[in-house]
Amino acid sequence: MEEENQQYMDTKLKCIIEPMVAQLLIERPEDVPTFMVNWLRKKFNLADSGDTSDPGSDSSDDDWKESEMPVVPKGKDRFKARHSVSAEAYGAWNKKENFEPRVIPKTEEQKQRIKEKLKTSFIFSSLDNKELEIVINAMEEKKFAKNDPVVKQGDEGEELYVVDSGTLSCHRKLITSEEPKFLKTYQSGEAFGELALLYNAPRAATITANEDCALWCLDRGTFGSIVKEAAIRKREKYEEFLRSVKVLSSVEPYELTKIIDAVKPVEYKQGSQIIKEGDEGDVFFLLETGKAYAMKKVDPKKPAVRVMQYKKGDYFGELALIRNTPRSASIFAETDCLCLTLDRHSFKRLLGP
């Protein structure tokens, strides 16, 4: 039954729910149920029962990155948002073909430059070294002059873009306004265009070069086969572990996927220092494997003493982020450790009060 439900969700529901949720987040209507009803009527040409409100465009996504989406509210409504990655169902009726990624020649200097850019983007955080190399090899450099449009609202999306140099402006034309609304400025290292690839939806904004720009472009095929697949595998790998963490045991499934997307694994060798007492705290840690312990200077005139022991499933580092205070203790790896980490921004957005 569970397998049948999953197949029904993959084949019947996702293609409807995901673009509708994306449109909700773009428009953010006050009357959500009415908006959804009217969106469905317009999308599928259903009979109108008298409500003539315009839900907006048929289907779209917003072409700015996840960190630019509205912050998910805390409390009982905190988990109502969209998925950033959608899995596709494959079977006899929808076979997944072997994919051969393209390889575009580059100098070692160019490869290293792209690598540094990708490491700062959450979109590529799930890639291992081999997958990262495939993505880098597949990227194509494109240059745009001042005022050139890179993507246009309403066009089909076939590429993801990473800014190498220059700045670009993002504008969206809303139904209620004749003039496009400015959304944000993209700078070196930032990526855009991924949501159109994830949802197979038209571009929902126009992005224009403010000056001469150089962008690295990733094609739809490589994005879907490498980046998207890696994110799905990451979710499968970490879901069971994160459910075992006490502080996350009551988190709803959607919010858990957001945490999985945001965490980054970091290894620490036995005896190495993970946190130093007195340092500024910018990272939250979840101990996936290994053991660690905390040392604290209780008396300034005496050596630090052991005050806490950590095992698999424990977490630490949250107090400095919540209180905006220096680290209150030092943490050391008692054995080889693997930690899942959340940076300050992700912690505040996903777990903060």
CSV table of C-alpha atoms in Angstrom, one decimal:
chain,number,residue,atom,x,y,z
A,1,MET,CA,0.0,0.0,0.0
A,2,GLU,CA,2.8,2.4,0.9
A,3,GLU,CA,4.5,1.8,-2.5
A,4,GLU,CA,1.1,2.4,-4.3
A,5,ASN,CA,0.6,5.6,-2.3
A,6,GLN,CA,4.1,6.8,-3.3
A,7,GLN,CA,3.5,6.0,-6.9
A,8,TYR,CA,0.2,7.9,-6.9
A,9,MET,CA,1.9,10.9,-5.3
A,10,ASP,CA,4.7,10.8,-7.8
A,11,THR,CA,2.5,10.4,-10.9
A,12,LYS,CA,-0.6,12.3,-9.9
A,13,LEU,CA,0.0,14.8,-7.2
A,14,LYS,CA,3.5,16.3,-7.5
A,15,CYS,CA,2.9,17.8,-10.9
A,16,ILE,CA,0.0,19.7,-9.5
A,17,ILE,CA,1.0,20.5,-5.9
A,18,GLU,CA,4.6,21.7,-6.5
A,19,PRO,CA,3.9,24.5,-9.1
A,20,MET,CA,0.8,25.6,-7.1
A,21,VAL,CA,2.9,25.9,-3.9
A,22,ALA,CA,5.6,27.8,-5.8
A,23,GLN,CA,3.0,30.2,-7.1
A,24,LEU,CA,1.6,30.7,-3.6
A,25,LEU,CA,5.0,31.7,-2.4
A,26,ILE,CA,5.4,34.1,-5.2
A,27,GLU,CA,2.0,35.8,-4.9
A,28,ARG,CA,1.5,35.3,-1.1
A,29,PRO,CA,-2.2,35.9,-1.2
A,30,GLU,CA,-4.2,36.6,2.0
A,31,ASP,CA,-6.9,34.2,1.1
A,32,VAL,CA,-5.0,31.0,0.4
A,33,PRO,CA,-7.9,28.6,-0.1
A,34,THR,CA,-9.6,30.9,-2.6
A,35,PHE,CA,-6.3,31.4,-4.4
A,36,MET,CA,-5.8,27.6,-4.7
A,37,VAL,CA,-9.3,26.9,-6.0
A,38,ASN,CA,-9.0,29.6,-8.6
A,39,TRP,CA,-5.5,28.5,-9.6
A,40,LEU,CA,-6.7,25.0,-10.2
A,41,ARG,CA,-9.7,26.2,-12.2
A,42,LYS,CA,-7.5,28.3,-14.5
A,43,LYS,CA,-4.8,25.6,-14.8
A,44,PHE,CA,-7.1,22.8,-15.7
A,45,ASN,CA,-10.0,24.8,-17.3
A,46,LEU,CA,-12.4,23.7,-14.6
A,47,ALA,CA,-15.9,25.1,-14.4
A,48,ASP,CA,-16.1,28.4,-12.5
A,49,SER,CA,-18.6,28.6,-9.7
A,50,GLY,CA,-18.6,32.4,-9.7
A,51,ASP,CA,-15.4,33.5,-8.2
A,52,THR,CA,-13.5,35.5,-10.8
A,53,SER,CA,-10.3,36.3,-8.8
A,54,ASP,CA,-7.2,36.0,-10.9
A,55,PRO,CA,-4.7,33.6,-9.3
A,56,GLY,CA,-1.8,34.7,-11.5
A,57,SER,CA,0.1,32.9,-14.1
A,58,ASP,CA,-0.6,29.3,-14.9
A,59,SER,CA,2.5,27.8,-13.4
A,60,SER,CA,5.8,29.3,-12.5
A,61,ASP,CA,8.7,29.4,-10.0
A,62,ASP,CA,10.8,32.2,-8.7
A,63,ASP,CA,14.3,32.4,-10.2
A,64,TRP,CA,16.1,33.5,-7.1
A,65,LYS,CA,17.8,31.2,-4.7
A,66,GLU,CA,16.4,29.5,-1.6
A,67,SER,CA,17.8,32.1,0.8
A,68,GLU,CA,15.8,34.8,-0.9
A,69,MET,CA,12.5,33.0,-0.4
A,70,PRO,CA,10.2,34.3,2.4
A,71,VAL,CA,11.2,33.0,5.8
A,72,VAL,CA,9.0,30.1,6.9
A,73,PRO,CA,7.0,31.2,10.0
A,74,LYS,CA,7.7,29.5,13.3
A,75,GLY,CA,5.0,27.6,15.3
A,76,LYS,CA,2.2,25.6,13.9
A,77,ASP,CA,2.5,27.2,10.5
A,78,ARG,CA,6.3,27.0,10.2
A,79,PHE,CA,6.4,24.0,8.0
A,80,LYS,CA,4.1,25.2,5.2
A,81,ALA,CA,6.4,25.8,2.2
A,82,ARG,CA,7.7,24.3,-1.0
A,83,HIS,CA,10.3,21.6,-1.6
A,84,SER,CA,13.5,22.8,-3.2
A,85,VAL,CA,14.1,19.5,-4.9
A,86,SER,CA,11.5,17.2,-6.4
A,87,ALA,CA,12.2,13.6,-7.1
A,88,GLU,CA,10.9,12.0,-10.3
A,89,ALA,CA,9.3,8.6,-10.4
A,90,TYR,CA,10.8,6.1,-12.7
A,91,GLY,CA,9.5,2.7,-13.7
A,92,ALA,CA,8.5,0.7,-16.8
A,93,TRP,CA,6.4,3.5,-18.0
A,94,ASN,CA,9.0,6.2,-17.4
A,95,LYS,CA,12.5,4.7,-17.9
A,96,LYS,CA,15.5,6.7,-16.8
A,97,GLU,CA,18.0,6.8,-19.6
A,98,ASN,CA,21.7,6.6,-19.2
A,99,PHE,CA,23.1,10.1,-19.2
A,100,GLU,CA,26.4,11.2,-20.6
A,101,PRO,CA,27.3,14.7,-19.3
A,102,ARG,CA,28.9,17.1,-21.7
A,103,VAL,CA,32.6,18.1,-21.2
A,104,ILE,CA,33.6,21.6,-22.1
A,105,PRO,CA,37.4,22.2,-22.0
A,106,LYS,CA,38.7,24.6,-19.4
A,107,THR,CA,42.0,25.7,-17.9
A,108,GLU,CA,42.9,24.5,-14.4
A,109,GLU,CA,42.6,28.1,-13.3
A,110,GLN,CA,39.0,28.3,-14.6
A,111,LYS,CA,38.1,24.9,-12.9
A,112,GLN,CA,39.4,26.1,-9.6
A,113,ARG,CA,37.5,29.4,-9.9
A,114,ILE,CA,34.3,27.6,-10.6
A,115,LYS,CA,34.9,25.2,-7.7
A,116,GLU,CA,35.3,28.0,-5.3
A,117,LYS,CA,32.0,29.5,-6.5
A,118,LEU,CA,30.1,26.3,-6.2
A,119,LYS,CA,31.3,25.6,-2.7
A,120,THR,CA,29.5,28.7,-1.5
A,121,SER,CA,26.1,27.7,-3.0
A,122,PHE,CA,23.6,25.5,-1.2
A,123,ILE,CA,22.4,24.1,-4.5
A,124,PHE,CA,25.7,22.2,-4.9
A,125,SER,CA,26.2,21.3,-1.3
A,126,SER,CA,25.2,17.6,-1.8
A,127,LEU,CA,27.8,16.9,-4.4
A,128,ASP,CA,30.8,14.6,-3.7
A,129,ASN,CA,34.1,15.4,-5.3
A,130,LYS,CA,33.5,13.2,-8.4
A,131,GLU,CA,30.0,14.8,-9.0
A,132,LEU,CA,31.5,18.2,-8.5
A,133,GLU,CA,34.1,17.5,-11.1
A,134,ILE,CA,31.4,16.4,-13.6
A,135,VAL,CA,29.4,19.6,-13.0
A,136,ILE,CA,32.5,21.8,-13.4
A,137,ASN,CA,33.4,20.0,-16.7
A,138,ALA,CA,29.8,20.5,-18.0
A,139,MET,CA,29.7,24.2,-17.3
A,140,GLU,CA,29.9,26.6,-20.2
A,141,GLU,CA,31.1,30.2,-19.9
A,142,LYS,CA,28.8,32.9,-21.3
A,143,LYS,CA,29.3,36.6,-21.4
A,144,PHE,CA,26.7,39.3,-21.3
A,145,ALA,CA,27.0,43.1,-22.0
A,146,LYS,CA,25.4,45.8,-19.9
A,147,ASN,CA,21.6,45.7,-20.1
A,148,ASP,CA,21.6,42.3,-21.8
A,149,PRO,CA,18.7,40.0,-20.5
A,150,VAL,CA,20.0,36.7,-19.2
A,151,VAL,CA,16.6,35.2,-18.6
A,152,LYS,CA,13.2,36.6,-19.4
A,153,GLN,CA,10.0,36.2,-17.5
A,154,GLY,CA,7.8,33.6,-19.2
A,155,ASP,CA,10.6,31.9,-21.1
A,156,GLU,CA,11.3,28.2,-20.7
A,157,GLY,CA,14.3,27.5,-18.4
A,158,GLU,CA,17.0,25.3,-19.8
A,159,GLU,CA,20.1,26.4,-17.8
A,160,LEU,CA,21.2,27.3,-14.3
A,161,TYR,CA,23.6,30.2,-14.0
A,162,VAL,CA,26.5,30.9,-11.5
A,163,VAL,CA,27.8,34.5,-11.5
A,164,ASP,CA,31.6,34.6,-12.1
A,165,SER,CA,32.0,38.3,-12.4
A,166,GLY,CA,29.7,41.4,-12.6
A,167,THR,CA,26.3,42.1,-11.1
A,168,LEU,CA,22.7,41.4,-12.4
A,169,SER,CA,19.3,42.7,-11.4
A,170,CYS,CA,16.2,40.6,-11.0
A,171,HIS,CA,12.8,42.0,-11.7
A,172,ARG,CA,9.3,40.4,-11.8
A,173,LYS,CA,6.2,41.9,-13.5
A,174,LEU,CA,3.3,41.3,-11.2
A,175,ILE,CA,-0.3,41.1,-12.2
A,176,THR,CA,-1.3,44.1,-10.1
A,177,SER,CA,1.4,46.4,-11.5
A,178,GLU,CA,2.4,47.5,-14.9
A,179,GLU,CA,6.0,48.2,-13.9
A,180,PRO,CA,8.3,45.3,-13.0
A,181,LYS,CA,9.2,45.0,-9.3
A,182,PHE,CA,12.8,44.9,-8.3
A,183,LEU,CA,13.6,41.7,-6.3
A,184,LYS,CA,17.4,41.5,-5.8
A,185,THR,CA,20.9,42.0,-7.1
A,186,TYR,CA,23.0,39.0,-8.0
A,187,GLN,CA,26.7,39.1,-7.3
A,188,SER,CA,29.8,37.0,-7.9
A,189,GLY,CA,29.3,33.4,-6.5
A,190,GLU,CA,25.5,33.5,-6.5
A,191,ALA,CA,23.4,31.1,-8.6
A,192,PHE,CA,20.0,31.5,-10.2
A,193,GLY,CA,17.6,29.6,-12.5
A,194,GLU,CA,17.5,26.3,-10.6
A,195,LEU,CA,13.8,26.4,-9.8
A,196,ALA,CA,12.7,26.5,-13.4
A,197,LEU,CA,14.7,23.3,-13.9
A,198,LEU,CA,13.3,21.6,-10.7
A,199,TYR,CA,9.7,22.4,-11.5
A,200,ASN,CA,9.8,22.4,-15.3
A,201,ALA,CA,8.1,25.8,-15.1
A,202,PRO,CA,8.6,29.1,-17.1
A,203,ARG,CA,10.9,31.7,-15.8
A,204,ALA,CA,9.1,33.8,-13.2
A,205,ALA,CA,11.4,36.8,-13.4
A,206,THR,CA,13.7,38.7,-15.7
A,207,ILE,CA,17.4,39.0,-14.9
A,208,THR,CA,19.5,41.6,-16.6
A,209,ALA,CA,23.2,42.4,-16.6
A,210,ASN,CA,24.0,45.7,-14.8
A,211,GLU,CA,27.4,45.7,-16.4
A,212,ASP,CA,29.6,43.3,-18.4
A,213,CYS,CA,29.1,39.9,-16.8
A,214,ALA,CA,30.6,36.5,-17.1
A,215,LEU,CA,28.4,33.5,-16.1
A,216,TRP,CA,29.0,29.8,-15.8
A,217,CYS,CA,26.0,27.9,-17.2
A,218,LEU,CA,24.9,24.4,-16.4
A,219,ASP,CA,22.6,22.5,-18.7
A,220,ARG,CA,19.3,20.9,-17.7
A,221,GLY,CA,20.5,17.4,-18.3
A,222,THR,CA,23.5,17.6,-16.0
A,223,PHE,CA,21.6,19.5,-13.4
A,224,GLY,CA,18.9,16.8,-13.3
A,225,SER,CA,21.1,13.8,-13.4
A,226,ILE,CA,23.9,15.0,-11.1
A,227,VAL,CA,22.8,17.9,-8.8
A,228,LYS,CA,19.2,16.9,-8.3
A,229,GLU,CA,20.0,13.2,-7.9
A,230,ALA,CA,22.7,14.0,-5.3
A,231,ALA,CA,20.2,16.0,-3.3
A,232,ILE,CA,17.7,13.1,-3.3
A,233,ARG,CA,20.4,10.7,-2.1
A,234,LYS,CA,21.4,13.1,0.6
A,235,ARG,CA,17.9,13.2,1.9
A,236,GLU,CA,17.6,9.4,2.0
A,237,LYS,CA,20.9,9.1,3.8
A,238,TYR,CA,20.3,11.6,6.5
A,239,GLU,CA,16.6,11.3,7.2
A,240,GLU,CA,16.7,8.3,9.5
A,241,PHE,CA,19.6,9.8,11.5
A,242,LEU,CA,18.0,13.2,12.0
A,243,ARG,CA,14.8,11.6,13.1
A,244,SER,CA,16.9,10.0,15.9
A,245,VAL,CA,18.1,13.4,17.2
A,246,LYS,CA,15.9,14.3,20.1
A,247,VAL,CA,15.5,18.0,19.2
A,248,LEU,CA,14.3,17.1,15.7
A,249,SER,CA,12.0,14.1,16.6
A,250,SER,CA,8.9,16.2,16.4
A,251,VAL,CA,9.8,18.1,13.2
A,252,GLU,CA,7.4,17.6,10.4
A,253,PRO,CA,8.6,15.8,7.2
A,254,TYR,CA,8.8,18.9,5.0
A,255,GLU,CA,10.8,20.9,7.5
A,256,LEU,CA,13.1,17.9,8.0
A,257,THR,CA,13.9,17.9,4.2
A,258,LYS,CA,14.9,21.6,4.5
A,259,ILE,CA,17.3,20.8,7.3
A,260,ILE,CA,18.7,17.9,5.3
A,261,ASP,CA,19.3,20.2,2.3
A,262,ALA,CA,21.1,22.7,4.5
A,263,VAL,CA,23.4,20.5,6.6
A,264,LYS,CA,27.1,20.0,5.6
A,265,PRO,CA,29.2,17.0,6.8
A,266,VAL,CA,32.5,17.8,8.4
A,267,GLU,CA,35.0,15.2,9.7
A,268,TYR,CA,37.2,15.6,12.8
A,269,LYS,CA,40.1,13.4,13.6
A,270,GLN,CA,40.6,12.0,17.1
A,271,GLY,CA,42.0,14.6,19.5
A,272,SER,CA,41.2,17.6,17.2
A,273,GLN,CA,39.3,20.6,18.5
A,274,ILE,CA,35.8,21.2,17.2
A,275,ILE,CA,34.9,24.4,19.2
A,276,LYS,CA,37.2,26.7,21.1
A,277,GLU,CA,35.9,28.4,24.3
A,278,GLY,CA,35.6,32.2,23.8
A,279,ASP,CA,35.4,32.1,20.0
A,280,GLU,CA,32.5,33.5,18.1
A,281,GLY,CA,29.8,30.9,17.4
A,282,ASP,CA,28.7,30.6,13.8
A,283,VAL,CA,28.0,26.9,13.4
A,284,PHE,CA,25.6,24.3,15.0
A,285,PHE,CA,26.8,20.7,15.2
A,286,LEU,CA,25.0,17.4,15.1
A,287,LEU,CA,27.2,14.4,16.0
A,288,GLU,CA,26.5,11.7,13.4
A,289,THR,CA,29.3,9.3,14.4
A,290,GLY,CA,31.9,9.1,17.1
A,291,LYS,CA,32.3,10.6,20.6
A,292,ALA,CA,33.2,14.1,21.7
A,293,TYR,CA,33.6,15.9,25.1
A,294,ALA,CA,33.4,19.5,26.4
A,295,MET,CA,36.1,21.2,28.4
A,296,LYS,CA,35.4,24.4,30.4
A,297,LYS,CA,37.4,26.8,32.5
A,298,VAL,CA,35.2,26.8,35.7
A,299,ASP,CA,37.9,28.6,37.7
A,300,PRO,CA,40.1,31.1,35.7
A,301,LYS,CA,43.1,30.1,37.9
A,302,LYS,CA,42.8,26.4,37.3
A,303,PRO,CA,42.9,24.2,34.1
A,304,ALA,CA,39.8,23.5,32.2
A,305,VAL,CA,37.7,20.5,33.4
A,306,ARG,CA,35.6,18.0,31.5
A,307,VAL,CA,31.9,19.1,31.8
A,308,MET,CA,30.0,17.1,29.1
A,309,GLN,CA,30.2,14.0,27.0
A,310,TYR,CA,28.6,13.7,23.5
A,311,LYS,CA,27.6,10.6,21.6
A,312,LYS,CA,25.9,9.8,18.3
A,313,GLY,CA,22.7,11.8,18.0
A,314,ASP,CA,23.8,14.6,20.4
A,315,TYR,CA,24.2,18.2,19.4
A,316,PHE,CA,26.1,21.2,20.6
A,317,GLY,CA,26.9,24.8,19.6
A,318,GLU,CA,23.4,26.1,19.7
A,319,LEU,CA,23.7,28.4,22.7
A,320,ALA,CA,26.2,30.8,21.1
A,321,LEU,CA,23.8,31.1,18.1
A,322,ILE,CA,20.7,31.6,20.1
A,323,ARG,CA,22.2,34.1,22.6
A,324,ASN,CA,24.7,35.7,20.3
A,325,THR,CA,27.5,35.1,22.8
A,326,PRO,CA,31.0,33.6,22.6
A,327,ARG,CA,31.4,29.8,22.9
A,328,SER,CA,31.0,28.8,26.6
A,329,ALA,CA,33.2,25.7,26.3
A,330,SER,CA,35.7,23.9,24.1
A,331,ILE,CA,34.7,20.7,22.3
A,332,PHE,CA,37.2,18.0,21.4
A,333,ALA,CA,36.8,14.8,19.3
A,334,GLU,CA,37.4,11.8,21.6
A,335,THR,CA,37.3,9.5,18.6
A,336,ASP,CA,37.1,10.2,14.9
A,337,CYS,CA,33.9,12.2,14.5
A,338,LEU,CA,31.5,13.0,11.7
A,339,CYS,CA,29.4,16.1,12.4
A,340,LEU,CA,26.5,17.5,10.4
A,341,THR,CA,26.7,21.3,10.6
A,342,LEU,CA,24.3,24.2,10.1
A,343,ASP,CA,25.6,27.7,9.6
A,344,ARG,CA,24.1,30.6,11.6
A,345,HIS,CA,21.8,31.7,8.8
A,346,SER,CA,20.4,28.2,8.3
A,347,PHE,CA,20.1,27.5,12.0
A,348,LYS,CA,18.1,30.7,12.6
A,349,ARG,CA,15.9,30.1,9.6
A,350,LEU,CA,15.1,26.4,10.3
A,351,LEU,CA,15.6,25.9,14.1
A,352,GLY,CA,15.8,29.3,15.7
A,353,PRO,CA,13.2,30.7,18.1
